[in-house]
PDB file of C-alpha atoms in Angstrom:
ATOM      1  CA  UNK P   1     137.480-214.978  25.101  1.00  0.00           C
ATOM      2  CA  UNK P   2     136.169-212.178  28.081  1.00  0.00           C
ATOM      3  CA  UNK P   3     136.848-209.626  25.192  1.00  0.00           C
ATOM      4  CA  UNK P   4     134.948-212.009  22.357  1.00  0.00           C
ATOM      5  CA  UNK P   5     131.763-212.065  24.666  1.00  0.00           C
ATOM      6  CA  UNK P   6     131.764-207.976  25.544  1.00  0.00           C
ATOM      7  CA  UNK P   7     132.196-207.986  21.710  1.00  0.00           C
ATOM      8  CA  UNK P   8     128.692-209.717  21.338  1.00  0.00           C
ATOM      9  CA  UNK P   9     126.988-208.173  23.928  1.00  0.00           C
ATOM     10  CA  UNK P  10     127.889-204.934  22.781  1.00  0.00           C
ATOM     11  CA  UNK P  11     126.935-206.034  19.185  1.00  0.00           C
ATOM     12  CA  UNK P  12     123.484-207.234  20.683  1.00  0.00           C
ATOM     13  CA  UNK P  13     123.313-204.296  22.466  1.00  0.00           C
ATOM     14  CA  UNK P  14     123.280-202.356  19.145  1.00  0.00           C
ATOM     15  CA  UNK P  15     120.807-204.360  17.142  1.00  0.00           C
ATOM     16  CA  UNK P  16     118.292-203.958  20.269  1.00  0.00           C
ATOM     17  CA  UNK P  17     118.520-200.448  20.590  1.00  0.00           C
ATOM     18  CA  UNK P  18     117.827-200.325  16.571  1.00  0.00           C
ATOM     19  CA  UNK P  19     115.058-202.735  17.081  1.00  0.00           C
ATOM     20  CA  UNK P  20     114.083-200.472  19.832  1.00  0.00           C
ATOM     21  CA  UNK P  21     113.679-197.303  17.598  1.00  0.00           C
ATOM     22  CA  UNK P  22     109.911-197.259  15.986  1.00  0.00           C
ATOM     23  CA  UNK P  23     111.498-193.842  14.239  1.00  0.00           C
ATOM     24  CA  UNK P  24     112.123-194.610  10.614  1.00  0.00           C
ATOM     25  CA  UNK P  25     113.995-193.054   7.806  1.00  0.00           C
ATOM     26  CA  UNK P  26     116.766-191.186   9.917  1.00  0.00           C
ATOM     27  CA  UNK P  27     114.113-190.097  12.650  1.00  0.00           C
ATOM     28  CA  UNK P  28     114.678-189.765  16.608  1.00  0.00           C
ATOM     29  CA  UNK P  29     112.887-191.023  19.125  1.00  0.00           C
ATOM     30  CA  UNK P  30     112.074-188.743  21.869  1.00  0.00           C
ATOM     31  CA  UNK P  31     111.958-190.374  25.310  1.00  0.00           C
ATOM     32  CA  UNK P  32     108.189-189.737  25.183  1.00  0.00           C
ATOM     33  CA  UNK P  33     108.035-192.600  22.536  1.00  0.00           C
ATOM     34  CA  UNK P  34     107.469-190.162  20.060  1.00  0.00           C
ATOM     35  CA  UNK P  35     109.456-189.095  17.158  1.00  0.00           C
ATOM     36  CA  UNK P  36     111.426-186.257  15.386  1.00  0.00           C
ATOM     37  CA  UNK P  37     111.637-186.596  11.414  1.00  0.00           C
ATOM     38  CA  UNK P  38     114.423-185.231   9.109  1.00  0.00           C
ATOM     39  CA  UNK P  39     112.769-182.886   7.046  1.00  0.00           C
ATOM     40  CA  UNK P  40     111.962-184.933   4.197  1.00  0.00           C
ATOM     41  CA  UNK P  41     109.777-187.121   6.104  1.00  0.00           C
ATOM     42  CA  UNK P  42     105.936-186.965   8.286  1.00  0.00           C
ATOM     43  CA  UNK P  43     104.081-189.045  10.134  1.00  0.00           C
ATOM     44  CA  UNK P  44     103.796-190.748  13.593  1.00  0.00           C
ATOM     45  CA  UNK P  45     107.391-192.878  13.026  1.00  0.00           C
ATOM     46  CA  UNK P  46     108.325-190.665   9.852  1.00  0.00           C
ATOM     47  CA  UNK P  47     107.383-193.530   7.779  1.00  0.00           C
ATOM     48  CA  UNK P  48     105.588-191.329   5.289  1.00  0.00           C
ATOM     49  CA  UNK P  49     107.880-189.014   2.662  1.00  0.00           C
ATOM     50  CA  UNK P  50     106.814-185.476   2.576  1.00  0.00           C
ATOM     51  CA  UNK P  51     105.404-184.058  -0.356  1.00  0.00           C
ATOM     52  CA  UNK P  52     107.426-181.434  -1.805  1.00  0.00           C
ATOM     53  CA  UNK P  53     104.621-180.209  -4.614  1.00  0.00           C
ATOM     54  CA  UNK P  54     102.726-177.626  -2.503  1.00  0.00           C
ATOM     55  CA  UNK P  55      98.647-176.521  -3.425  1.00  0.00           C
ATOM     56  CA  UNK P  56      97.917-180.166  -4.343  1.00  0.00           C
ATOM     57  CA  UNK P  57     100.605-180.893  -6.862  1.00  0.00           C
ATOM     58  CA  UNK P  58     101.990-184.765  -7.091  1.00  0.00           C
ATOM     59  CA  UNK P  59     105.541-185.635  -6.631  1.00  0.00           C
ATOM     60  CA  UNK P  60     106.536-188.548  -9.231  1.00  0.00           C
ATOM     61  CA  UNK P  61     109.702-190.694  -8.945  1.00  0.00           C
ATOM     62  CA  UNK P  62     112.475-189.576 -11.119  1.00  0.00           C
ATOM     63  CA  UNK P  63     110.245-186.797 -12.491  1.00  0.00           C
ATOM     64  CA  UNK P  64     109.398-183.977  -9.808  1.00  0.00           C
ATOM     65  CA  UNK P  65     106.127-182.280  -9.029  1.00  0.00           C
ATOM     66  CA  UNK P  66     102.923-181.855 -11.553  1.00  0.00           C
ATOM     67  CA  UNK P  67     101.039-179.528 -10.899  1.00  0.00           C
ATOM     68  CA  UNK P  68      97.415-178.959 -10.700  1.00  0.00           C
ATOM     69  CA  UNK P  69      96.198-176.487 -13.760  1.00  0.00           C
ATOM     70  CA  UNK P  70      96.546-173.139 -11.414  1.00  0.00           C
ATOM     71  CA  UNK P  71      99.985-173.609  -9.420  1.00  0.00           C
ATOM     72  CA  UNK P  72     103.720-173.702 -11.456  1.00  0.00           C
ATOM     73  CA  UNK P  73     106.832-173.738 -10.048  1.00  0.00           C
ATOM     74  CA  UNK P  74     109.281-176.990  -9.143  1.00  0.00           C
ATOM     75  CA  UNK P  75     107.360-177.278  -6.117  1.00  0.00           C
ATOM     76  CA  UNK P  76     103.996-175.714  -7.744  1.00  0.00           C
ATOM     77  CA  UNK P  77     104.177-172.950  -5.198  1.00  0.00           C
ATOM     78  CA  UNK P  78     104.354-170.287  -7.795  1.00  0.00           C
ATOM     79  CA  UNK P  79     100.382-169.664  -8.948  1.00  0.00           C
ATOM     80  CA  UNK P  80      99.356-169.481 -12.426  1.00  0.00           C
ATOM     81  CA  UNK P  81      98.198-166.114 -13.901  1.00  0.00           C
ATOM     82  CA  UNK P  82      95.006-166.689 -15.360  1.00  0.00           C
ATOM     83  CA  UNK P  83      95.542-163.144 -17.295  1.00  0.00           C
ATOM     84  CA  UNK P  84      97.000-163.485 -20.834  1.00  0.00           C
ATOM     85  CA  UNK P  85      98.899-160.687 -23.024  1.00  0.00           C
ATOM     86  CA  UNK P  86     100.278-159.288 -19.987  1.00  0.00           C
ATOM     87  CA  UNK P  87      97.246-158.939 -17.668  1.00  0.00           C
ATOM     88  CA  UNK P  88      97.148-158.473 -13.739  1.00  0.00           C
ATOM     89  CA  UNK P  89      95.388-160.554 -11.794  1.00  0.00           C
ATOM     90  CA  UNK P  90      93.941-158.756  -8.765  1.00  0.00           C
ATOM     91  CA  UNK P  91      93.440-159.989  -5.084  1.00  0.00           C
ATOM     92  CA  UNK P  92      89.470-160.488  -5.998  1.00  0.00           C
ATOM     93  CA  UNK P  93      90.774-162.865  -8.861  1.00  0.00           C
ATOM     94  CA  UNK P  94      89.512-160.399 -11.543  1.00  0.00           C
ATOM     95  CA  UNK P  95      92.331-159.780 -14.481  1.00  0.00           C
ATOM     96  CA  UNK P  96      93.272-156.149 -15.233  1.00  0.00           C
ATOM     97  CA  UNK P  97      94.110-155.648 -19.162  1.00  0.00           C
ATOM     98  CA  UNK P  98      96.758-154.026 -21.191  1.00  0.00           C
ATOM     99  CA  UNK P  99      95.404-151.567 -23.050  1.00  0.00           C
ATOM    100  CA  UNK P 100      94.952-153.588 -26.265  1.00  0.00           C
ATOM    101  CA  UNK P 101      92.932-156.653 -24.644  1.00  0.00           C
ATOM    102  CA  UNK P 102      90.157-157.416 -23.110  1.00  0.00           C
ATOM    103  CA  UNK P 103      87.987-159.866 -21.742  1.00  0.00           C
ATOM    104  CA  UNK P 104      87.518-161.962 -18.469  1.00  0.00           C
ATOM    105  CA  UNK P 105      91.037-162.722 -18.936  1.00  0.00           C
ATOM    106  CA  UNK P 106      92.634-160.555 -21.721  1.00  0.00           C
ATOM    107  CA  UNK P 107      92.071-163.208 -24.578  1.00  0.00           C
ATOM    108  CA  UNK P 108      90.530-161.042 -26.776  1.00  0.00           C
ATOM    109  CA  UNK P 109      92.235-157.796 -28.813  1.00  0.00           C
ATOM    110  CA  UNK P 110      90.423-154.377 -28.953  1.00  0.00           C
ATOM    111  CA  UNK P 111      89.743-153.683 -32.539  1.00  0.00           C
ATOM    112  CA  UNK P 112      91.100-150.439 -32.691  1.00  0.00           C
ATOM    113  CA  UNK P 113      89.254-149.960 -36.318  1.00  0.00           C
ATOM    114  CA  UNK P 114      86.501-147.697 -34.740  1.00  0.00           C
ATOM    115  CA  UNK P 115      81.842-147.775 -36.520  1.00  0.00           C
ATOM    116  CA  UNK P 116      82.244-151.620 -37.344  1.00  0.00           C
ATOM    117  CA  UNK P 117      85.787-151.402 -38.772  1.00  0.00           C
ATOM    118  CA  UNK P 118      87.443-154.954 -39.131  1.00  0.00           C
ATOM    119  CA  UNK P 119      90.790-155.096 -38.202  1.00  0.00           C
ATOM    120  CA  UNK P 120      93.517-157.040 -41.019  1.00  0.00           C
ATOM    121  CA  UNK P 121      96.268-158.814 -39.939  1.00  0.00           C
ATOM    122  CA  UNK P 122      98.953-155.977 -40.423  1.00  0.00           C
ATOM    123  CA  UNK P 123      96.654-153.921 -37.715  1.00  0.00           C
ATOM    124  CA  UNK P 124      94.966-151.695 -40.498  1.00  0.00           C
ATOM    125  CA  UNK P 125      91.490-151.421 -40.609  1.00  0.00           C
ATOM    126  CA  UNK P 126      89.060-152.045 -43.479  1.00  0.00           C
ATOM    127  CA  UNK P 127      85.995-149.747 -43.039  1.00  0.00           C
ATOM    128  CA  UNK P 128      82.315-150.154 -43.728  1.00  0.00           C
ATOM    129  CA  UNK P 129      80.930-147.832 -46.394  1.00  0.00           C
ATOM    130  CA  UNK P 130      79.995-144.321 -44.457  1.00  0.00           C
ATOM    131  CA  UNK P 131      83.398-144.055 -42.764  1.00  0.00           C
ATOM    132  CA  UNK P 132      87.248-143.317 -43.083  1.00  0.00           C
ATOM    133  CA  UNK P 133      90.728-142.537 -41.511  1.00  0.00           C
ATOM    134  CA  UNK P 134      93.525-144.715 -39.656  1.00  0.00           C
ATOM    135  CA  UNK P 135      90.714-145.843 -37.560  1.00  0.00           C
ATOM    136  CA  UNK P 136      87.528-145.607 -39.402  1.00  0.00           C
ATOM    137  CA  UNK P 137      86.859-142.555 -36.847  1.00  0.00           C
ATOM    138  CA  UNK P 138      85.562-140.159 -39.463  1.00  0.00           C
ATOM    139  CA  UNK P 139      82.656-140.446 -41.317  1.00  0.00           C
ATOM    140  CA  UNK P 140      82.575-139.874 -45.301  1.00  0.00           C
ATOM    141  CA  UNK P 141      81.116-136.941 -46.033  1.00  0.00           C
ATOM    142  CA  UNK P 142      77.883-138.512 -48.262  1.00  0.00           C
ATOM    143  CA  UNK P 143      77.657-134.952 -50.369  1.00  0.00           C
ATOM    144  CA  UNK P 144      79.541-134.165 -53.266  1.00  0.00           C
ATOM    145  CA  UNK P 145      80.501-131.386 -55.000  1.00  0.00           C
ATOM    146  CA  UNK P 146      81.332-129.247 -51.702  1.00  0.00           C
ATOM    147  CA  UNK P 147      78.401-129.527 -50.047  1.00  0.00           C
ATOM    148  CA  UNK P 148      78.512-131.078 -46.290  1.00  0.00           C
ATOM    149  CA  UNK P 149      76.278-132.740 -43.959  1.00  0.00           C
ATOM    150  CA  UNK P 150      73.940-131.341 -41.290  1.00  0.00           C
ATOM    151  CA  UNK P 151      72.730-133.642 -39.870  1.00  0.00           C
ATOM    152  CA  UNK P 152      73.612-137.477 -40.682  1.00  0.00           C
ATOM    153  CA  UNK P 153      72.306-138.199 -43.908  1.00  0.00           C
ATOM    154  CA  UNK P 154      70.894-134.493 -45.153  1.00  0.00           C
ATOM    155  CA  UNK P 155      73.360-132.398 -46.846  1.00  0.00           C
ATOM    156  CA  UNK P 156      73.369-128.767 -47.485  1.00  0.00           C
ATOM    157  CA  UNK P 157      74.348-128.248 -51.122  1.00  0.00           C
ATOM    158  CA  UNK P 158      76.554-125.421 -52.585  1.00  0.00           C
ATOM    159  CA  UNK P 159      74.773-123.092 -55.485  1.00  0.00           C
ATOM    160  CA  UNK P 160      75.203-124.686 -58.154  1.00  0.00           C
ATOM    161  CA  UNK P 161      74.438-127.862 -57.248  1.00  0.00           C
ATOM    162  CA  UNK P 162      71.464-130.405 -55.949  1.00  0.00           C
ATOM    163  CA  UNK P 163      69.806-133.317 -54.817  1.00  0.00           C
ATOM    164  CA  UNK P 164      70.092-135.145 -52.137  1.00  0.00           C
ATOM    165  CA  UNK P 165      73.941-135.663 -52.282  1.00  0.00           C
ATOM    166  CA  UNK P 166      74.477-132.503 -54.480  1.00  0.00           C
ATOM    167  CA  UNK P 167      74.860-134.975 -57.501  1.00  0.00           C
ATOM    168  CA  UNK P 168      73.124-132.808 -60.104  1.00  0.00           C
ATOM    169  CA  UNK P 169      74.278-129.801 -61.006  1.00  0.00           C
ATOM    170  CA  UNK P 170      71.459-126.736 -61.198  1.00  0.00           C
ATOM    171  CA  UNK P 171      70.792-125.656 -64.434  1.00  0.00           C
ATOM    172  CA  UNK P 172      71.533-122.069 -64.928  1.00  0.00           C
ATOM    173  CA  UNK P 173      69.453-121.551 -68.515  1.00  0.00           C
ATOM    174  CA  UNK P 174      66.078-120.145 -67.715  1.00  0.00           C
ATOM    175  CA  UNK P 175      62.979-120.513 -70.342  1.00  0.00           C
ATOM    176  CA  UNK P 176      64.132-124.327 -70.939  1.00  0.00           C
ATOM    177  CA  UNK P 177      67.275-123.491 -72.039  1.00  0.00           C
ATOM    178  CA  UNK P 178      70.131-126.952 -72.167  1.00  0.00           C
ATOM    179  CA  UNK P 179      72.972-126.472 -69.938  1.00  0.00           C
ATOM    180  CA  UNK P 180      75.708-127.851 -72.518  1.00  0.00           C
ATOM    181  CA  UNK P 181      78.813-129.342 -70.247  1.00  0.00           C
ATOM    182  CA  UNK P 182      81.169-126.364 -71.181  1.00  0.00           C
ATOM    183  CA  UNK P 183      78.705-124.512 -68.470  1.00  0.00           C
ATOM    184  CA  UNK P 184      76.600-122.748 -71.635  1.00  0.00           C
ATOM    185  CA  UNK P 185      72.906-122.193 -72.434  1.00  0.00           C
ATOM    186  CA  UNK P 186      71.832-123.144 -75.192  1.00  0.00           C
ATOM    187  CA  UNK P 187      68.693-121.550 -75.735  1.00  0.00           C
ATOM    188  CA  UNK P 188      65.604-122.129 -77.545  1.00  0.00           C
ATOM    189  CA  UNK P 189      64.565-120.050 -80.700  1.00  0.00           C
ATOM    190  CA  UNK P 190      62.908-117.424 -78.424  1.00  0.00           C
ATOM    191  CA  UNK P 191      65.067-116.735 -76.027  1.00  0.00           C
ATOM    192  CA  UNK P 192      69.084-115.572 -75.618  1.00  0.00           C
ATOM    193  CA  UNK P 193      71.870-114.151 -73.146  1.00  0.00           C
ATOM    194  CA  UNK P 194      73.781-116.054 -70.947  1.00  0.00           C
ATOM    195  CA  UNK P 195      71.436-117.535 -69.206  1.00  0.00           C
ATOM    196  CA  UNK P 196      68.293-117.630 -72.319  1.00  0.00           C
ATOM    197  CA  UNK P 197      67.143-114.468 -70.145  1.00  0.00           C
ATOM    198  CA  UNK P 198      66.469-112.377 -72.586  1.00  0.00           C
ATOM    199  CA  UNK P 199      62.796-112.683 -74.877  1.00  0.00           C
ATOM    200  CA  UNK P 200      63.865-112.476 -79.111  1.00  0.00           C
ATOM    201  CA  UNK P 201      61.788-111.101 -81.216  1.00  0.00           C
ATOM    202  CA  UNK P 202      59.757-113.033 -82.865  1.00  0.00           C
ATOM    203  CA  UNK P 203      60.211-111.861 -86.951  1.00  0.00           C
ATOM    204  CA  UNK P 204      63.670-110.420 -86.427  1.00  0.00           C
ATOM    205  CA  UNK P 205      66.462-111.830 -86.356  1.00  0.00           C
ATOM    206  CA  UNK P 206      68.631-111.106 -83.042  1.00  0.00           C
ATOM    207  CA  UNK P 207      66.736-108.375 -82.272  1.00  0.00           C
ATOM    208  CA  UNK P 208      65.240-108.101 -78.430  1.00  0.00           C
ATOM    209  CA  UNK P 209      62.266-107.371 -77.184  1.00  0.00           C
ATOM    210  CA  UNK P 210      62.396-104.511 -73.835  1.00  0.00           C
ATOM    211  CA  UNK P 211      60.736-103.399 -71.472  1.00  0.00           C
ATOM    212  CA  UNK P 212      59.724 -99.346 -71.114  1.00  0.00           C
ATOM    213  CA  UNK P 213      58.485 -98.790 -74.639  1.00  0.00           C
ATOM    214  CA  UNK P 214      56.845 -96.217 -75.750  1.00  0.00           C
ATOM    215  CA  UNK P 215      53.473 -96.079 -76.467  1.00  0.00           C
ATOM    216  CA  UNK P 216      53.768 -95.639 -80.361  1.00  0.00           C
ATOM    217  CA  UNK P 217      55.716 -98.550 -80.017  1.00  0.00           C
ATOM    218  CA  UNK P 218      53.480-100.915 -78.870  1.00  0.00           C
ATOM    219  CA  UNK P 219      51.307 -99.583 -81.018  1.00  0.00           C
ATOM    220  CA  UNK P 220      53.706-100.957 -83.762  1.00  0.00           C
ATOM    221  CA  UNK P 221      54.971-104.384 -82.323  1.00  0.00           C
ATOM    222  CA  UNK P 222      53.016-107.679 -82.647  1.00  0.00           C
ATOM    223  CA  UNK P 223      55.912-109.486 -81.914  1.00  0.00           C
ATOM    224  CA  UNK P 224      56.861-109.875 -78.562  1.00  0.00           C
ATOM    225  CA  UNK P 225      54.617-111.759 -76.117  1.00  0.00           C
ATOM    226  CA  UNK P 226      53.599-109.771 -73.171  1.00  0.00           C
ATOM    227  CA  UNK P 227      51.958-106.715 -72.650  1.00  0.00           C
ATOM    228  CA  UNK P 228      55.395-104.342 -71.708  1.00  0.00           C
ATOM    229  CA  UNK P 229      57.438-105.712 -74.489  1.00  0.00           C
ATOM    230  CA  UNK P 230      58.070-104.647 -77.438  1.00  0.00           C
ATOM    231  CA  UNK P 231      61.279-104.918 -80.166  1.00  0.00           C
ATOM    232  CA  UNK P 232      64.545-103.248 -79.916  1.00  0.00           C
ATOM    233  CA  UNK P 233      64.816-100.841 -83.021  1.00  0.00           C
TER     234      UNK P 233
END
């Protein structure tokens, strides 16, 4: 009977001690009445579960941490890098982009095509009318037939060509001669020579007019136009 009373007294004492401990969830009451909580709880009486999710993340049962937009990781302690495509965030918050990207968050691909060229899906460039080259870096020479551009839009032509872009062949045929497709001259009736530079005698077939005529030659010549010309005899 006595042992039963001791047992009951011990049970009552333990129950009283448990009831008297204000610290919940395994917390330990200190001599001053405050609680020392386990690692997973906090609060005056350890009644509040510690949120394992950092930086404003929310702990959902059986799910884990739901992080805010700027953080990631199991406990949301890792800051999300806002810099895309391999960019690095500087301490100022700005992005230092890799070579091929630009923009506040490196979201925009740098166009390798210069002078208004358009990059294709395969990385090649479609250039505007006035440029050429792999990245449209080279200005198209508007000057044809060996001419070269002195300043933008103005051509310096070779000897045999003329026109704004040297597109027109210079006519070497003199005295209204016509340049043929083979480069030779078709002369009018009064002229002959490779470039129609020699005047013919008007009534003597293939004879030509010459200069440095003698007095007698000038007196008998009535067929060459010009004061110093006479038919070659």
